[in-house]
Amino acid sequence: AQTVTQSQPEMSVQEAETVTLSCTYDTSESDYYLFWYKQPPSRQMILVIRQEAYKQQNATENRFSVNFQKAAKSFSLKISDSQLGDAAMYFCAYRSRAGANSKLTFGKGITLSVRP
Amino acid sequence: NAGVTQTPKFRILKIGQSMTLQCTQDMNHNYMYWYRQDPGMGLKLIYYSVGAGITDKGEVPNGYNVSRSTTEDFPLRLELAAPSQTSVYFCASSYSRGVNTEAFFGQGTRLTVV
């Protein structure tokens, strides 16, 4: 079974600085998707960024980028120029590419606070 | 475009009562999921479905049941509610493959069992 591990329960960053959130996963599959979701106090789950395992290039979305290390099964999220609105809980998630076992598995999450 | 709609948003149940959490999506997604999120914790998968007529257990299925008779709807049934089922429940849906495979989430249902 696939597992997703986020070992840091909390992190803090100064406004305008850069922070990296860690995520590792365990799988025997070669083709899959990885995601980072943001959950602000409103509870709404918001997609931050996605990565397809077959793509070697790291995904980027404005101030958000990932460091995808397939061999190490690592998928970290870097937030540049942190803003107060980035404060939220962040979840790493894994999904098989397709098939009957395509459940979406989440890590336990990390709470990010941003200091003004 | 409504996306994923969950009802109700809030509910208080007494121990032993039953209820159905409704979830419907209008994006023609074939995959649908139910999660529960306890305070300060991550999302735990209850049940999921890869298409109409197909459902499977996640990591915490006990005390719940689901059905998927149509592509759009994926209701979650709680039988004999217990205090341990106090949580926030999220329904989500996604495409199986393609460019946009991320899950879209409903706004959640906050359930309290007293």
PDB file of C-alpha atoms in Angstrom:
ATOM      1  CA  ALA A   1       0.000   0.000   0.000  1.00  0.00           C
ATOM      2  CA  GLN A   2       1.156   3.505  -0.718  1.00  0.00           C
ATOM      3  CA  THR A   3       1.996   5.724   2.215  1.00  0.00           C
ATOM      4  CA  VAL A   4       2.739   9.443   2.408  1.00  0.00           C
ATOM      5  CA  THR A   5       4.846  10.860   5.214  1.00  0.00           C
ATOM      6  CA  GLN A   6       5.072  14.461   6.318  1.00  0.00           C
ATOM      7  CA  SER A   7       7.380  14.372   9.310  1.00  0.00           C
ATOM      8  CA  GLN A   8       7.286  18.059  10.238  1.00  0.00           C
ATOM      9  CA  PRO A   9       4.025  18.910  12.048  1.00  0.00           C
ATOM     10  CA  GLU A  10       4.666  22.655  12.087  1.00  0.00           C
ATOM     11  CA  MET A  11       6.863  25.221  10.402  1.00  0.00           C
ATOM     12  CA  SER A  12       7.206  28.974  10.587  1.00  0.00           C
ATOM     13  CA  VAL A  13       8.566  31.460   8.051  1.00  0.00           C
ATOM     14  CA  GLN A  14       9.146  35.184   7.997  1.00  0.00           C
ATOM     15  CA  GLU A  15       7.088  37.126   5.485  1.00  0.00           C
ATOM     16  CA  ALA A  16       8.938  37.496   2.137  1.00  0.00           C
ATOM     17  CA  GLU A  17      11.293  34.621   2.982  1.00  0.00           C
ATOM     18  CA  THR A  18      11.422  31.150   1.443  1.00  0.00           C
ATOM     19  CA  VAL A  19      10.298  27.945   3.134  1.00  0.00           C
ATOM     20  CA  THR A  20      10.446  24.288   2.087  1.00  0.00           C
ATOM     21  CA  LEU A  21       7.921  21.697   3.224  1.00  0.00           C
ATOM     22  CA  SER A  22       9.025  18.065   3.100  1.00  0.00           C
ATOM     23  CA  CYS A  23       7.163  15.000   1.908  1.00  0.00           C
ATOM     24  CA  THR A  24       8.231  11.434   1.273  1.00  0.00           C
ATOM     25  CA  TYR A  25       6.184   8.557  -0.045  1.00  0.00           C
ATOM     26  CA  ASP A  26       6.460   4.841  -0.404  1.00  0.00           C
ATOM     27  CA  THR A  27       5.281   2.986  -3.494  1.00  0.00           C
ATOM     28  CA  SER A  28       6.241   0.111  -5.752  1.00  0.00           C
ATOM     29  CA  GLU A  29       4.638   1.761  -8.762  1.00  0.00           C
ATOM     30  CA  SER A  30       6.479   3.680 -11.444  1.00  0.00           C
ATOM     31  CA  ASP A  31       3.663   5.843 -12.752  1.00  0.00           C
ATOM     32  CA  TYR A  32       1.659   8.077 -10.420  1.00  0.00           C
ATOM     33  CA  TYR A  33       0.643  11.605  -9.523  1.00  0.00           C
ATOM     34  CA  LEU A  34       1.745  13.745  -6.613  1.00  0.00           C
ATOM     35  CA  PHE A  35      -0.048  16.806  -5.263  1.00  0.00           C
ATOM     36  CA  TRP A  36       0.261  19.532  -2.686  1.00  0.00           C
ATOM     37  CA  TYR A  37      -2.979  20.882  -1.248  1.00  0.00           C
ATOM     38  CA  LYS A  38      -3.501  23.912   0.955  1.00  0.00           C
ATOM     39  CA  GLN A  39      -6.201  24.059   3.632  1.00  0.00           C
ATOM     40  CA  PRO A  40      -6.763  27.510   5.139  1.00  0.00           C
ATOM     41  CA  PRO A  41      -8.937  28.015   8.246  1.00  0.00           C
ATOM     42  CA  SER A  42     -12.005  28.033   5.974  1.00  0.00           C
ATOM     43  CA  ARG A  43     -11.399  24.242   5.589  1.00  0.00           C
ATOM     44  CA  GLN A  44     -11.582  24.446   1.804  1.00  0.00           C
ATOM     45  CA  MET A  45      -9.049  22.161   0.113  1.00  0.00           C
ATOM     46  CA  ILE A  46      -7.149  24.070  -2.575  1.00  0.00           C
ATOM     47  CA  LEU A  47      -4.759  22.512  -5.073  1.00  0.00           C
ATOM     48  CA  VAL A  48      -1.356  24.196  -4.953  1.00  0.00           C
ATOM     49  CA  ILE A  49       0.621  22.158  -7.443  1.00  0.00           C
ATOM     50  CA  ARG A  50       0.705  18.760  -9.171  1.00  0.00           C
ATOM     51  CA  GLN A  51       3.510  16.575 -10.511  1.00  0.00           C
ATOM     52  CA  GLU A  52       3.303  13.585 -12.841  1.00  0.00           C
ATOM     53  CA  ALA A  53       5.917  10.965 -12.036  1.00  0.00           C
ATOM     54  CA  TYR A  54       6.917  10.381 -15.648  1.00  0.00           C
ATOM     55  CA  LYS A  55       7.871  14.038 -16.020  1.00  0.00           C
ATOM     56  CA  GLN A  56      11.416  14.749 -14.894  1.00  0.00           C
ATOM     57  CA  GLN A  57      10.938  18.503 -14.877  1.00  0.00           C
ATOM     58  CA  ASN A  58       9.874  19.944 -11.538  1.00  0.00           C
ATOM     59  CA  ALA A  59       6.474  21.631 -11.568  1.00  0.00           C
ATOM     60  CA  THR A  60       6.172  25.335 -10.800  1.00  0.00           C
ATOM     61  CA  GLU A  61       3.172  27.578 -10.184  1.00  0.00           C
ATOM     62  CA  ASN A  62       4.127  31.196  -9.602  1.00  0.00           C
ATOM     63  CA  ARG A  63       5.749  31.341  -6.122  1.00  0.00           C
ATOM     64  CA  PHE A  64       5.314  27.598  -5.584  1.00  0.00           C
ATOM     65  CA  SER A  65       7.697  24.966  -6.908  1.00  0.00           C
ATOM     66  CA  VAL A  66       8.516  21.376  -6.107  1.00  0.00           C
ATOM     67  CA  ASN A  67      11.682  19.350  -5.839  1.00  0.00           C
ATOM     68  CA  PHE A  68      10.690  15.927  -7.144  1.00  0.00           C
ATOM     69  CA  GLN A  69      13.284  13.217  -6.521  1.00  0.00           C
ATOM     70  CA  LYS A  70      11.765  10.022  -7.896  1.00  0.00           C
ATOM     71  CA  ALA A  71      14.536   7.662  -6.859  1.00  0.00           C
ATOM     72  CA  ALA A  72      14.498   9.024  -3.314  1.00  0.00           C
ATOM     73  CA  LYS A  73      10.660   9.136  -3.309  1.00  0.00           C
ATOM     74  CA  SER A  74      10.749  12.709  -2.138  1.00  0.00           C
ATOM     75  CA  PHE A  75       8.413  15.541  -3.107  1.00  0.00           C
ATOM     76  CA  SER A  76       9.100  18.814  -1.299  1.00  0.00           C
ATOM     77  CA  LEU A  77       7.260  22.099  -1.783  1.00  0.00           C
ATOM     78  CA  LYS A  78       9.110  25.404  -1.875  1.00  0.00           C
ATOM     79  CA  ILE A  79       7.231  28.621  -1.230  1.00  0.00           C
ATOM     80  CA  SER A  80       9.112  31.741  -2.271  1.00  0.00           C
ATOM     81  CA  ASP A  81       8.385  35.284  -1.124  1.00  0.00           C
ATOM     82  CA  SER A  82       6.048  33.987   1.586  1.00  0.00           C
ATOM     83  CA  GLN A  83       2.884  35.979   2.168  1.00  0.00           C
ATOM     84  CA  LEU A  84       0.554  36.183   5.153  1.00  0.00           C
ATOM     85  CA  GLY A  85      -2.107  34.447   3.060  1.00  0.00           C
ATOM     86  CA  ASP A  86       0.133  31.391   2.741  1.00  0.00           C
ATOM     87  CA  ALA A  87      -0.528  30.526   6.387  1.00  0.00           C
ATOM     88  CA  ALA A  88      -2.472  27.274   6.304  1.00  0.00           C
ATOM     89  CA  MET A  89      -2.215  23.548   6.647  1.00  0.00           C
ATOM     90  CA  TYR A  90      -0.455  21.887   3.695  1.00  0.00           C
ATOM     91  CA  PHE A  91      -1.012  18.306   2.631  1.00  0.00           C
ATOM     92  CA  CYS A  92       1.047  16.135   0.338  1.00  0.00           C
ATOM     93  CA  ALA A  93      -0.937  13.503  -1.588  1.00  0.00           C
ATOM     94  CA  TYR A  94      -0.277  10.503  -3.849  1.00  0.00           C
ATOM     95  CA  ARG A  95      -2.422   8.795  -6.454  1.00  0.00           C
ATOM     96  CA  SER A  96      -1.769   5.893  -8.782  1.00  0.00           C
ATOM     97  CA  ARG A  97      -2.078   6.787 -12.433  1.00  0.00           C
ATOM     98  CA  ALA A  98      -5.194   4.754 -13.085  1.00  0.00           C
ATOM     99  CA  GLY A  99      -6.934   1.526 -12.290  1.00  0.00           C
ATOM    100  CA  ALA A 100      -8.900  -0.018  -9.484  1.00  0.00           C
ATOM    101  CA  ASN A 101      -6.311   0.934  -6.878  1.00  0.00           C
ATOM    102  CA  SER A 102      -6.372   4.650  -7.657  1.00  0.00           C
ATOM    103  CA  LYS A 103      -7.143   5.926  -4.212  1.00  0.00           C
ATOM    104  CA  LEU A 104      -5.839   9.369  -3.270  1.00  0.00           C
ATOM    105  CA  THR A 105      -3.689   9.070  -0.148  1.00  0.00           C
ATOM    106  CA  PHE A 106      -2.774  12.074   2.027  1.00  0.00           C
ATOM    107  CA  GLY A 107      -0.019  12.743   4.505  1.00  0.00           C
ATOM    108  CA  LYS A 108      -0.830  14.039   7.972  1.00  0.00           C
ATOM    109  CA  GLY A 109      -0.197  17.627   6.959  1.00  0.00           C
ATOM    110  CA  ILE A 110       1.999  20.446   8.141  1.00  0.00           C
ATOM    111  CA  THR A 111       0.828  23.697   9.694  1.00  0.00           C
ATOM    112  CA  LEU A 112       2.636  26.686   8.224  1.00  0.00           C
ATOM    113  CA  SER A 113       2.605  29.996  10.031  1.00  0.00           C
ATOM    114  CA  VAL A 114       3.886  33.220   8.471  1.00  0.00           C
ATOM    115  CA  ARG A 115       5.389  35.902  10.722  1.00  0.00           C
ATOM    116  CA  PRO A 116       4.835  39.519   9.668  1.00  0.00           C
TER     117      PRO A 116
ATOM    118  CA  ASN B   1     -20.409  25.192 -12.590  1.00  0.00           C
ATOM    119  CA  ALA B   2     -21.167  23.924  -9.082  1.00  0.00           C
ATOM    120  CA  GLY B   3     -18.253  21.456  -8.795  1.00  0.00           C
ATOM    121  CA  VAL B   4     -18.645  19.147  -5.784  1.00  0.00           C
ATOM    122  CA  THR B   5     -21.640  19.822  -3.577  1.00  0.00           C
ATOM    123  CA  GLN B   6     -22.014  18.325  -0.117  1.00  0.00           C
ATOM    124  CA  THR B   7     -25.072  18.501   2.094  1.00  0.00           C
ATOM    125  CA  PRO B   8     -25.635  19.199   4.892  1.00  0.00           C
ATOM    126  CA  LYS B   9     -22.867  21.579   6.016  1.00  0.00           C
ATOM    127  CA  PHE B  10     -23.491  20.925   9.702  1.00  0.00           C
ATOM    128  CA  ARG B  11     -25.318  18.207  11.611  1.00  0.00           C
ATOM    129  CA  ILE B  12     -25.705  17.088  15.198  1.00  0.00           C
ATOM    130  CA  LEU B  13     -26.678  13.451  15.700  1.00  0.00           C
ATOM    131  CA  LYS B  14     -27.560  11.530  18.793  1.00  0.00           C
ATOM    132  CA  ILE B  15     -25.775   8.265  19.525  1.00  0.00           C
ATOM    133  CA  GLY B  16     -27.429   5.444  17.624  1.00  0.00           C
ATOM    134  CA  GLN B  17     -29.090   7.630  14.992  1.00  0.00           C
ATOM    135  CA  SER B  18     -28.399   7.190  11.292  1.00  0.00           C
ATOM    136  CA  MET B  19     -27.932   9.680   8.497  1.00  0.00           C
ATOM    137  CA  THR B  20     -26.781  10.050   4.909  1.00  0.00           C
ATOM    138  CA  LEU B  21     -24.250  12.623   3.783  1.00  0.00           C
ATOM    139  CA  GLN B  22     -24.996  13.624   0.237  1.00  0.00           C
ATOM    140  CA  CYS B  23     -22.339  14.314  -2.396  1.00  0.00           C
ATOM    141  CA  THR B  24     -22.885  15.214  -6.018  1.00  0.00           C
ATOM    142  CA  GLN B  25     -20.539  16.451  -8.725  1.00  0.00           C
ATOM    143  CA  ASP B  26     -21.287  17.913 -12.127  1.00  0.00           C
ATOM    144  CA  MET B  27     -17.866  17.521 -13.757  1.00  0.00           C
ATOM    145  CA  ASN B  28     -18.439  13.990 -15.098  1.00  0.00           C
ATOM    146  CA  HIS B  29     -15.586  12.698 -12.938  1.00  0.00           C
ATOM    147  CA  ASN B  30     -15.388   8.939 -12.685  1.00  0.00           C
ATOM    148  CA  TYR B  31     -13.432   8.870  -9.407  1.00  0.00           C
ATOM    149  CA  MET B  32     -15.073   9.890  -6.141  1.00  0.00           C
ATOM    150  CA  TYR B  33     -13.853   9.759  -2.549  1.00  0.00           C
ATOM    151  CA  TRP B  34     -15.040  10.211   1.026  1.00  0.00           C
ATOM    152  CA  TYR B  35     -12.621  11.376   3.708  1.00  0.00           C
ATOM    153  CA  ARG B  36     -12.868  12.266   7.356  1.00  0.00           C
ATOM    154  CA  GLN B  37     -10.673  14.834   9.042  1.00  0.00           C
ATOM    155  CA  ASP B  38     -10.340  14.944  12.801  1.00  0.00           C
ATOM    156  CA  PRO B  39      -9.220  18.230  14.429  1.00  0.00           C
ATOM    157  CA  GLY B  40      -5.638  19.149  13.504  1.00  0.00           C
ATOM    158  CA  MET B  41      -5.181  15.930  11.582  1.00  0.00           C
ATOM    159  CA  GLY B  42      -4.898  14.773   8.014  1.00  0.00           C
ATOM    160  CA  LEU B  43      -7.526  13.245   5.751  1.00  0.00           C
ATOM    161  CA  LYS B  44      -8.326   9.587   6.201  1.00  0.00           C
ATOM    162  CA  LEU B  45      -9.979   7.746   3.328  1.00  0.00           C
ATOM    163  CA  ILE B  46     -13.279   6.090   4.217  1.00  0.00           C
ATOM    164  CA  TYR B  47     -14.465   4.765   0.847  1.00  0.00           C
ATOM    165  CA  TYR B  48     -13.781   5.480  -2.791  1.00  0.00           C
ATOM    166  CA  SER B  49     -15.264   4.672  -6.185  1.00  0.00           C
ATOM    167  CA  VAL B  50     -13.641   4.462  -9.599  1.00  0.00           C
ATOM    168  CA  GLY B  51     -16.961   4.461 -11.451  1.00  0.00           C
ATOM    169  CA  ALA B  52     -20.682   3.874 -11.185  1.00  0.00           C
ATOM    170  CA  GLY B  53     -21.398   0.547  -9.532  1.00  0.00           C
ATOM    171  CA  ILE B  54     -17.840   0.162  -8.179  1.00  0.00           C
ATOM    172  CA  THR B  55     -16.866   1.006  -4.621  1.00  0.00           C
ATOM    173  CA  ASP B  56     -14.015  -0.019  -2.355  1.00  0.00           C
ATOM    174  CA  LYS B  57     -12.940   0.449   1.233  1.00  0.00           C
ATOM    175  CA  GLY B  58     -10.357   2.939   2.322  1.00  0.00           C
ATOM    176  CA  GLU B  59      -8.437   2.866   5.604  1.00  0.00           C
ATOM    177  CA  VAL B  60     -11.328   3.657   7.993  1.00  0.00           C
ATOM    178  CA  PRO B  61     -14.543   2.105   6.565  1.00  0.00           C
ATOM    179  CA  ASN B  62     -16.058   0.688   9.757  1.00  0.00           C
ATOM    180  CA  GLY B  63     -19.408   2.233  10.626  1.00  0.00           C
ATOM    181  CA  TYR B  64     -19.986   3.599   7.127  1.00  0.00           C
ATOM    182  CA  ASN B  65     -21.520   2.464   3.856  1.00  0.00           C
ATOM    183  CA  VAL B  66     -21.574   3.908   0.355  1.00  0.00           C
ATOM    184  CA  SER B  67     -23.241   3.366  -2.975  1.00  0.00           C
ATOM    185  CA  ARG B  68     -22.548   4.697  -6.441  1.00  0.00           C
ATOM    186  CA  SER B  69     -25.552   4.174  -8.688  1.00  0.00           C
ATOM    187  CA  THR B  70     -24.766   7.158 -10.931  1.00  0.00           C
ATOM    188  CA  THR B  71     -21.623   8.972 -12.033  1.00  0.00           C
ATOM    189  CA  GLU B  72     -22.772  12.139 -10.262  1.00  0.00           C
ATOM    190  CA  ASP B  73     -23.749  10.924  -6.800  1.00  0.00           C
ATOM    191  CA  PHE B  74     -21.795   9.210  -4.033  1.00  0.00           C
ATOM    192  CA  PRO B  75     -23.732   9.249  -0.734  1.00  0.00           C
ATOM    193  CA  LEU B  76     -22.143   8.184   2.550  1.00  0.00           C
ATOM    194  CA  ARG B  77     -24.347   6.397   5.060  1.00  0.00           C
ATOM    195  CA  LEU B  78     -23.673   6.381   8.801  1.00  0.00           C
ATOM    196  CA  GLU B  79     -25.471   3.630  10.673  1.00  0.00           C
ATOM    197  CA  LEU B  80     -25.725   3.725  14.478  1.00  0.00           C
ATOM    198  CA  ALA B  81     -23.756   6.921  14.979  1.00  0.00           C
ATOM    199  CA  ALA B  82     -21.042   6.870  17.653  1.00  0.00           C
ATOM    200  CA  PRO B  83     -19.072   9.732  19.291  1.00  0.00           C
ATOM    201  CA  SER B  84     -15.952   8.467  17.480  1.00  0.00           C
ATOM    202  CA  GLN B  85     -17.605   9.530  14.216  1.00  0.00           C
ATOM    203  CA  THR B  86     -17.544  13.181  15.254  1.00  0.00           C
ATOM    204  CA  SER B  87     -15.436  14.718  12.506  1.00  0.00           C
ATOM    205  CA  VAL B  88     -15.435  16.831   9.359  1.00  0.00           C
ATOM    206  CA  TYR B  89     -16.303  14.844   6.263  1.00  0.00           C
ATOM    207  CA  PHE B  90     -15.104  15.718   2.788  1.00  0.00           C
ATOM    208  CA  CYS B  91     -16.264  14.380  -0.536  1.00  0.00           C
ATOM    209  CA  ALA B  92     -13.980  14.726  -3.552  1.00  0.00           C
ATOM    210  CA  SER B  93     -13.944  13.767  -7.225  1.00  0.00           C
ATOM    211  CA  SER B  94     -11.431  13.597 -10.047  1.00  0.00           C
ATOM    212  CA  TYR B  95     -10.769  12.353 -13.559  1.00  0.00           C
ATOM    213  CA  SER B  96      -8.966   9.043 -13.837  1.00  0.00           C
ATOM    214  CA  ARG B  97      -6.346  10.202 -16.303  1.00  0.00           C
ATOM    215  CA  GLY B  98      -5.341  13.129 -18.457  1.00  0.00           C
ATOM    216  CA  VAL B  99      -3.860  16.513 -17.752  1.00  0.00           C
ATOM    217  CA  ASN B 100      -6.143  17.554 -14.898  1.00  0.00           C
ATOM    218  CA  THR B 101      -6.225  14.678 -12.474  1.00  0.00           C
ATOM    219  CA  GLU B 102      -6.354  16.631  -9.251  1.00  0.00           C
ATOM    220  CA  ALA B 103      -9.238  16.037  -6.868  1.00  0.00           C
ATOM    221  CA  PHE B 104     -11.887  18.691  -6.386  1.00  0.00           C
ATOM    222  CA  PHE B 105     -13.346  18.891  -2.909  1.00  0.00           C
ATOM    223  CA  GLY B 106     -16.681  19.793  -1.447  1.00  0.00           C
ATOM    224  CA  GLN B 107     -16.825  22.294   1.390  1.00  0.00           C
ATOM    225  CA  GLY B 108     -17.147  19.642   4.047  1.00  0.00           C
ATOM    226  CA  THR B 109     -19.764  18.502   6.541  1.00  0.00           C
ATOM    227  CA  ARG B 110     -19.127  19.074  10.222  1.00  0.00           C
ATOM    228  CA  LEU B 111     -20.765  16.209  12.116  1.00  0.00           C
ATOM    229  CA  THR B 112     -21.093  16.042  15.880  1.00  0.00           C
ATOM    230  CA  VAL B 113     -22.376  12.908  17.601  1.00  0.00           C
ATOM    231  CA  VAL B 114     -23.614  13.465  21.161  1.00  0.00           C
TER     232      VAL B 114
END
